[in-house]
Short mmCIF file of C-alpha atoms in Angstrom, two decimals:
data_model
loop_
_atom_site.label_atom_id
_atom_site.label_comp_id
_atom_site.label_asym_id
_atom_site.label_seq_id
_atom_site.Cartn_x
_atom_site.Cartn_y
_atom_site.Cartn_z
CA UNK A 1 90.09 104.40 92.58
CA UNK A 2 91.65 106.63 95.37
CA UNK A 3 94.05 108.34 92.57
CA UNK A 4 96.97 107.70 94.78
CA UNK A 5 99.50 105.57 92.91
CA UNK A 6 102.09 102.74 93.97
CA UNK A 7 104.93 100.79 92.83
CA UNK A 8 105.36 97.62 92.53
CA UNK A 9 102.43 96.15 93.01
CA UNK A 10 104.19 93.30 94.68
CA UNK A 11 107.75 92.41 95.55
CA UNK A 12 109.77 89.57 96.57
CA UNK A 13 113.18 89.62 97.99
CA UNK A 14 115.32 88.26 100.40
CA UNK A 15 116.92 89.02 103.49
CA UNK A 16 119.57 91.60 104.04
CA UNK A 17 118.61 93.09 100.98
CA UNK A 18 117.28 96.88 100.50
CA UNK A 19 114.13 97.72 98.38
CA UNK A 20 112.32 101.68 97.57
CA UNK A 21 108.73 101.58 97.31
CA UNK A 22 107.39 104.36 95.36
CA UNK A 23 104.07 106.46 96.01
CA UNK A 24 101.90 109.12 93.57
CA UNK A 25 99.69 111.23 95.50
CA UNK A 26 96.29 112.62 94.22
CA UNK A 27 96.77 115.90 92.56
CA UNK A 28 97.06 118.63 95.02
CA UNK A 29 97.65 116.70 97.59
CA UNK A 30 100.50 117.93 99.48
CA UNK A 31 100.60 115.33 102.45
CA UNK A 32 101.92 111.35 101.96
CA UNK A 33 101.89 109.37 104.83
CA UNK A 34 103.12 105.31 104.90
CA UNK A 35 101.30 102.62 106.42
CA UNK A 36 102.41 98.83 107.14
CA UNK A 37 100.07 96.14 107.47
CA UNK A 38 100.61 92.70 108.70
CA UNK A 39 98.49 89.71 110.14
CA UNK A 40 100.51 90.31 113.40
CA UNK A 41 101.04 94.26 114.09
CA UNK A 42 97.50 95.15 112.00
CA UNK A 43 97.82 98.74 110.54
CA UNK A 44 100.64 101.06 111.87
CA UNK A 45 101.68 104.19 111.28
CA UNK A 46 105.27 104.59 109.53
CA UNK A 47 105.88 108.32 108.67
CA UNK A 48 104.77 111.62 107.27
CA UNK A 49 105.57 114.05 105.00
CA UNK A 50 104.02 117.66 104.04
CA UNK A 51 105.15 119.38 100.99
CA UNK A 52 108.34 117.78 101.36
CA UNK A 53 109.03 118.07 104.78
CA UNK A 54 109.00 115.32 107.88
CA UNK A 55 105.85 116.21 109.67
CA UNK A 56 105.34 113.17 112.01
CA UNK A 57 107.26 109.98 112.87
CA UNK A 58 105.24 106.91 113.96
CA UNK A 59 106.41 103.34 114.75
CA UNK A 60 109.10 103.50 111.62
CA UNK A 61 111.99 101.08 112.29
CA UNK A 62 115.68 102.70 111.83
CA UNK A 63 116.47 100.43 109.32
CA UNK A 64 113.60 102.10 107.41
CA UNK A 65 113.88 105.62 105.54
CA UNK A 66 111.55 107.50 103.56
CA UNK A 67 111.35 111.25 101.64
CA UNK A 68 109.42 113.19 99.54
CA UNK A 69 110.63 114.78 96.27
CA UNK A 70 109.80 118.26 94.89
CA UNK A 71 107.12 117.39 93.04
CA UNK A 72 105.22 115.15 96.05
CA UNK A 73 105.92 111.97 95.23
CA UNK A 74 107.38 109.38 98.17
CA UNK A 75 109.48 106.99 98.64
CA UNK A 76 110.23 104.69 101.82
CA UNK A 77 112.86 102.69 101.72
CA UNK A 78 113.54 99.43 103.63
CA UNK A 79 117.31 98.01 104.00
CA UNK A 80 118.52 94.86 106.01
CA UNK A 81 115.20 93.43 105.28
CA UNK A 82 114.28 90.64 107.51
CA UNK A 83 111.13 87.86 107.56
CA UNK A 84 109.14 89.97 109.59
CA UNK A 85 109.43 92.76 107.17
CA UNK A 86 106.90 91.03 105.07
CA UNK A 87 103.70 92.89 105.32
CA UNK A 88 101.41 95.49 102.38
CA UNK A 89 103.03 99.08 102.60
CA UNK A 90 100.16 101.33 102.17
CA UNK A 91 100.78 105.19 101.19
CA UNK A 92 98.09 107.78 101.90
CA UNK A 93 97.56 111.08 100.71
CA UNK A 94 95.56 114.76 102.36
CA UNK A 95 95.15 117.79 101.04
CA UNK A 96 95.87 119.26 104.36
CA UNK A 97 99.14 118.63 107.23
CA UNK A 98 97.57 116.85 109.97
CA UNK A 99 96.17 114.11 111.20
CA UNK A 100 93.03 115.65 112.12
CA UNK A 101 89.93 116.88 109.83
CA UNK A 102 92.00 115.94 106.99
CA UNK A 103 90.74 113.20 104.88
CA UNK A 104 93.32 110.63 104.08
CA UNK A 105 93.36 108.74 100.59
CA UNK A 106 95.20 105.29 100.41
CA UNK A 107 96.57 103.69 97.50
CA UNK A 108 96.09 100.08 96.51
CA UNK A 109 98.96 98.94 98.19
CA UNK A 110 102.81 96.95 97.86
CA UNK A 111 102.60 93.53 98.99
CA UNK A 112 106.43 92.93 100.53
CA UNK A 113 107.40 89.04 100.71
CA UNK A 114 111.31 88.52 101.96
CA UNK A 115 112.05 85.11 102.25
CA UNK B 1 98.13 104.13 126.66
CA UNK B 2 98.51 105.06 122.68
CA UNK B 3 96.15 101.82 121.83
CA UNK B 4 93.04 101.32 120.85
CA UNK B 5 91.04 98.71 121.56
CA UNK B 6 88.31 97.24 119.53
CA UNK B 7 85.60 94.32 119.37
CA UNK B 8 84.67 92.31 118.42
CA UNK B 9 87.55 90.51 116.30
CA UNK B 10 84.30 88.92 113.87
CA UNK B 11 81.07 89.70 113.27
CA UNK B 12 78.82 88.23 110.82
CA UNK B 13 75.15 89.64 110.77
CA UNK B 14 72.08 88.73 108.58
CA UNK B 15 70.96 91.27 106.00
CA UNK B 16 68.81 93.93 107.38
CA UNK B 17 70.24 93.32 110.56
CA UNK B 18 72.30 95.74 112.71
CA UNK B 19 75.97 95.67 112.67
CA UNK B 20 77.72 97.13 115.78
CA UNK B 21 81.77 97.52 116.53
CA UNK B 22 82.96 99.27 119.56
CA UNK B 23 86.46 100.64 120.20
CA UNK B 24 88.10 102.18 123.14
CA UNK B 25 91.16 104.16 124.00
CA UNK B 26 93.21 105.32 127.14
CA UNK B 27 94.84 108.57 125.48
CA UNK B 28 93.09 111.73 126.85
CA UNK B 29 94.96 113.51 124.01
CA UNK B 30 93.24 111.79 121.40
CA UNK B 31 90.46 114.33 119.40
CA UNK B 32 89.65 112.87 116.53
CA UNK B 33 88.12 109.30 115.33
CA UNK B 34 87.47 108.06 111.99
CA UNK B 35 86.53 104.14 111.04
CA UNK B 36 88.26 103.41 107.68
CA UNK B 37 86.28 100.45 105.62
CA UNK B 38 88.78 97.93 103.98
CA UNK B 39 87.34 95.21 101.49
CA UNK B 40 89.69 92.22 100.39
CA UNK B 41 92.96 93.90 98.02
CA UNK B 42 92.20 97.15 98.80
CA UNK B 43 93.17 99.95 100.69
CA UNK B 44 91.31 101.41 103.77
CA UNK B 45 88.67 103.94 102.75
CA UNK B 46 87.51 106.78 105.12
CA UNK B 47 84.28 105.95 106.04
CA UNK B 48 82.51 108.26 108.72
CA UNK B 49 84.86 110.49 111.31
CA UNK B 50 83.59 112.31 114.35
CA UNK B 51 85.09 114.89 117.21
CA UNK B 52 84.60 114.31 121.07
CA UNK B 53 82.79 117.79 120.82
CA UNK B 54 79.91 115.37 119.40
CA UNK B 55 78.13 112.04 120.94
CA UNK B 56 76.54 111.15 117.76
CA UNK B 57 77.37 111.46 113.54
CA UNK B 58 74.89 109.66 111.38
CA UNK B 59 76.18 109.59 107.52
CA UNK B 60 72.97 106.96 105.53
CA UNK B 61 73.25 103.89 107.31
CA UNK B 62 76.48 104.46 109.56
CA UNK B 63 76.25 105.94 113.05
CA UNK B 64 79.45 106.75 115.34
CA UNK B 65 78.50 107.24 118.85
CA UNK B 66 80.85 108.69 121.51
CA UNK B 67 80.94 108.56 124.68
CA UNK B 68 84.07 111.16 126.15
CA UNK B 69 83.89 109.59 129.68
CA UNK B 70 84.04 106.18 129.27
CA UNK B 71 86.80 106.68 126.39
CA UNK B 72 84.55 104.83 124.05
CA UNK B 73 82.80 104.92 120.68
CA UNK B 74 81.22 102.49 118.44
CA UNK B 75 80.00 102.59 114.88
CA UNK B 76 76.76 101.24 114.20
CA UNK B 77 75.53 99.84 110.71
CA UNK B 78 71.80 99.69 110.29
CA UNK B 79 70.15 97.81 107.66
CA UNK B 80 73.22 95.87 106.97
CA UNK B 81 73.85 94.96 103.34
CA UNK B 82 75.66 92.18 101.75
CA UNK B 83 78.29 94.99 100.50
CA UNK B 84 78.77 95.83 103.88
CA UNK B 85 80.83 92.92 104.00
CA UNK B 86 84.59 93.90 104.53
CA UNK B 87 87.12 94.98 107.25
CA UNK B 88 86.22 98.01 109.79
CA UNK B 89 89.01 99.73 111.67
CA UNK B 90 88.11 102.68 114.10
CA UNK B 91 91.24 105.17 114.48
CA UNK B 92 91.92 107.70 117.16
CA UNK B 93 94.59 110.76 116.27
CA UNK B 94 95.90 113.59 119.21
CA UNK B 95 95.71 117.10 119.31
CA UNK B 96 99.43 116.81 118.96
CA UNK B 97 99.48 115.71 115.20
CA UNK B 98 101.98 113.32 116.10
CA UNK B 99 100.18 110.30 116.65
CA UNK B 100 97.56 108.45 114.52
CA UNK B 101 97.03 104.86 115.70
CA UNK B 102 94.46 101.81 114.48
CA UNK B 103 92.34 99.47 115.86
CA UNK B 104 93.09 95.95 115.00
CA UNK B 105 89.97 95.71 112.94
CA UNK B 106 86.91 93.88 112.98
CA UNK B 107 86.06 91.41 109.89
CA UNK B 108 82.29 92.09 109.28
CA UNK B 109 79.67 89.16 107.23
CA UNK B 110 76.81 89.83 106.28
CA UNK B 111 74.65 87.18 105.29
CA UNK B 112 72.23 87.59 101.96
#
């Protein structure tokens, strides 16, 4: 167990419609980052906070939001939700702000199915 | 040029054997390379990490060697164990912070 949290486990929706995907980091973590992960586009790199603040933007669609509340937990939120949307949403947490020399800690996952 | 490449797509080893996955990259601003270990329903687990100020990290069984030059580095699994089994994804991040991109993974067997 990582000790990074996330909500729901699963989810099935349909298209056009919006869903918020929720994310605990470990204690005293102070970084969440998202991931998506699907059969086609393998493991990308959606967004970053630190301590509440955007710290890096990777492939994150515009149709796709996320934040980070006061007291570190995330959310990323996906709107007009379309069939390729379907993938696991993975949220990581560090310690530390970057990338680098910072390990990252990944939850167990959201499974996303929009039919 | 922010890709990175990695083989192969399947590898299935005997026990005891030696396990080997090799990555590349293009990005001359990449610094810093970790291979994340992902079993079935999980998420990806930091396994072993190294800086291009380094051609070889050994952590137990797992070795990452780097070669700066050739823009390549490989993780190598000795002793291979039935546990080993899962999905291996090397990594590459820049100096910038920006930028943290995967390989597209490598499904490891290893047969008891």
């Amino acid at each position: 167990d990582s000790g990074v949290t996330q909500t729901p486990k699963h989810l099935i929706t349909a298209t056009g419609q919006r869903v918020t995907l929720r994310c605990s980091p470990r204690s005293g973590d102070l970084s969440v980052y998202w991931y998506q992960q699907s059969l086609d586009q393998g493991l990308q790199f959606l967004i970053q906070y630190y301590n509440g603040e955007e710290r890096a933007k990777g492939n994150i669609l515009e149709r796709f939001s996320a934040q980070q509340f006061p007291d570190l937990h995330s959310e990323l939120n996906l709107s007009s939700l379309e069939l390729g949307d379907s993938a696991l949403y993975f949220c990581a947490s560090s310690e530390g702000g970057g990338f680098r020399y910072n390990e990252q800690f990944f939850g167990p996952g959201t499974r996303l199915t929009v039919l | 040029q922010q890709q990175v490449k990695q083989s192969p797509q399947s590898l299935i080893v005997q026990k005891g054997g030696i396990s080997i996955i090799n990555c590349a990259y293009e990005n001359t601003a990449f610094d810093y390379f970790p291979w994340y270990q992902q079993f079935p329903g999980k998420g990806p687990a930091l396994l072993i990490a190294i800086r291009p100020d380094v051609s070889e990290k050994k952590e137990g069984r797992f070795t990452i060697s780097f070669n700066k030059s050739a823009k390549q580095f490989s993780l190598h699994i000795m002793d291979s164990q039935p546990g080993d089994s899962a999905t291996y994804f090397c990594a590459a991040a820049d100096n910038y912070g920006q930028n943290f991109v995967f390989g597209p993974g490598t499904r490891l067997s290893v047969l008891p």
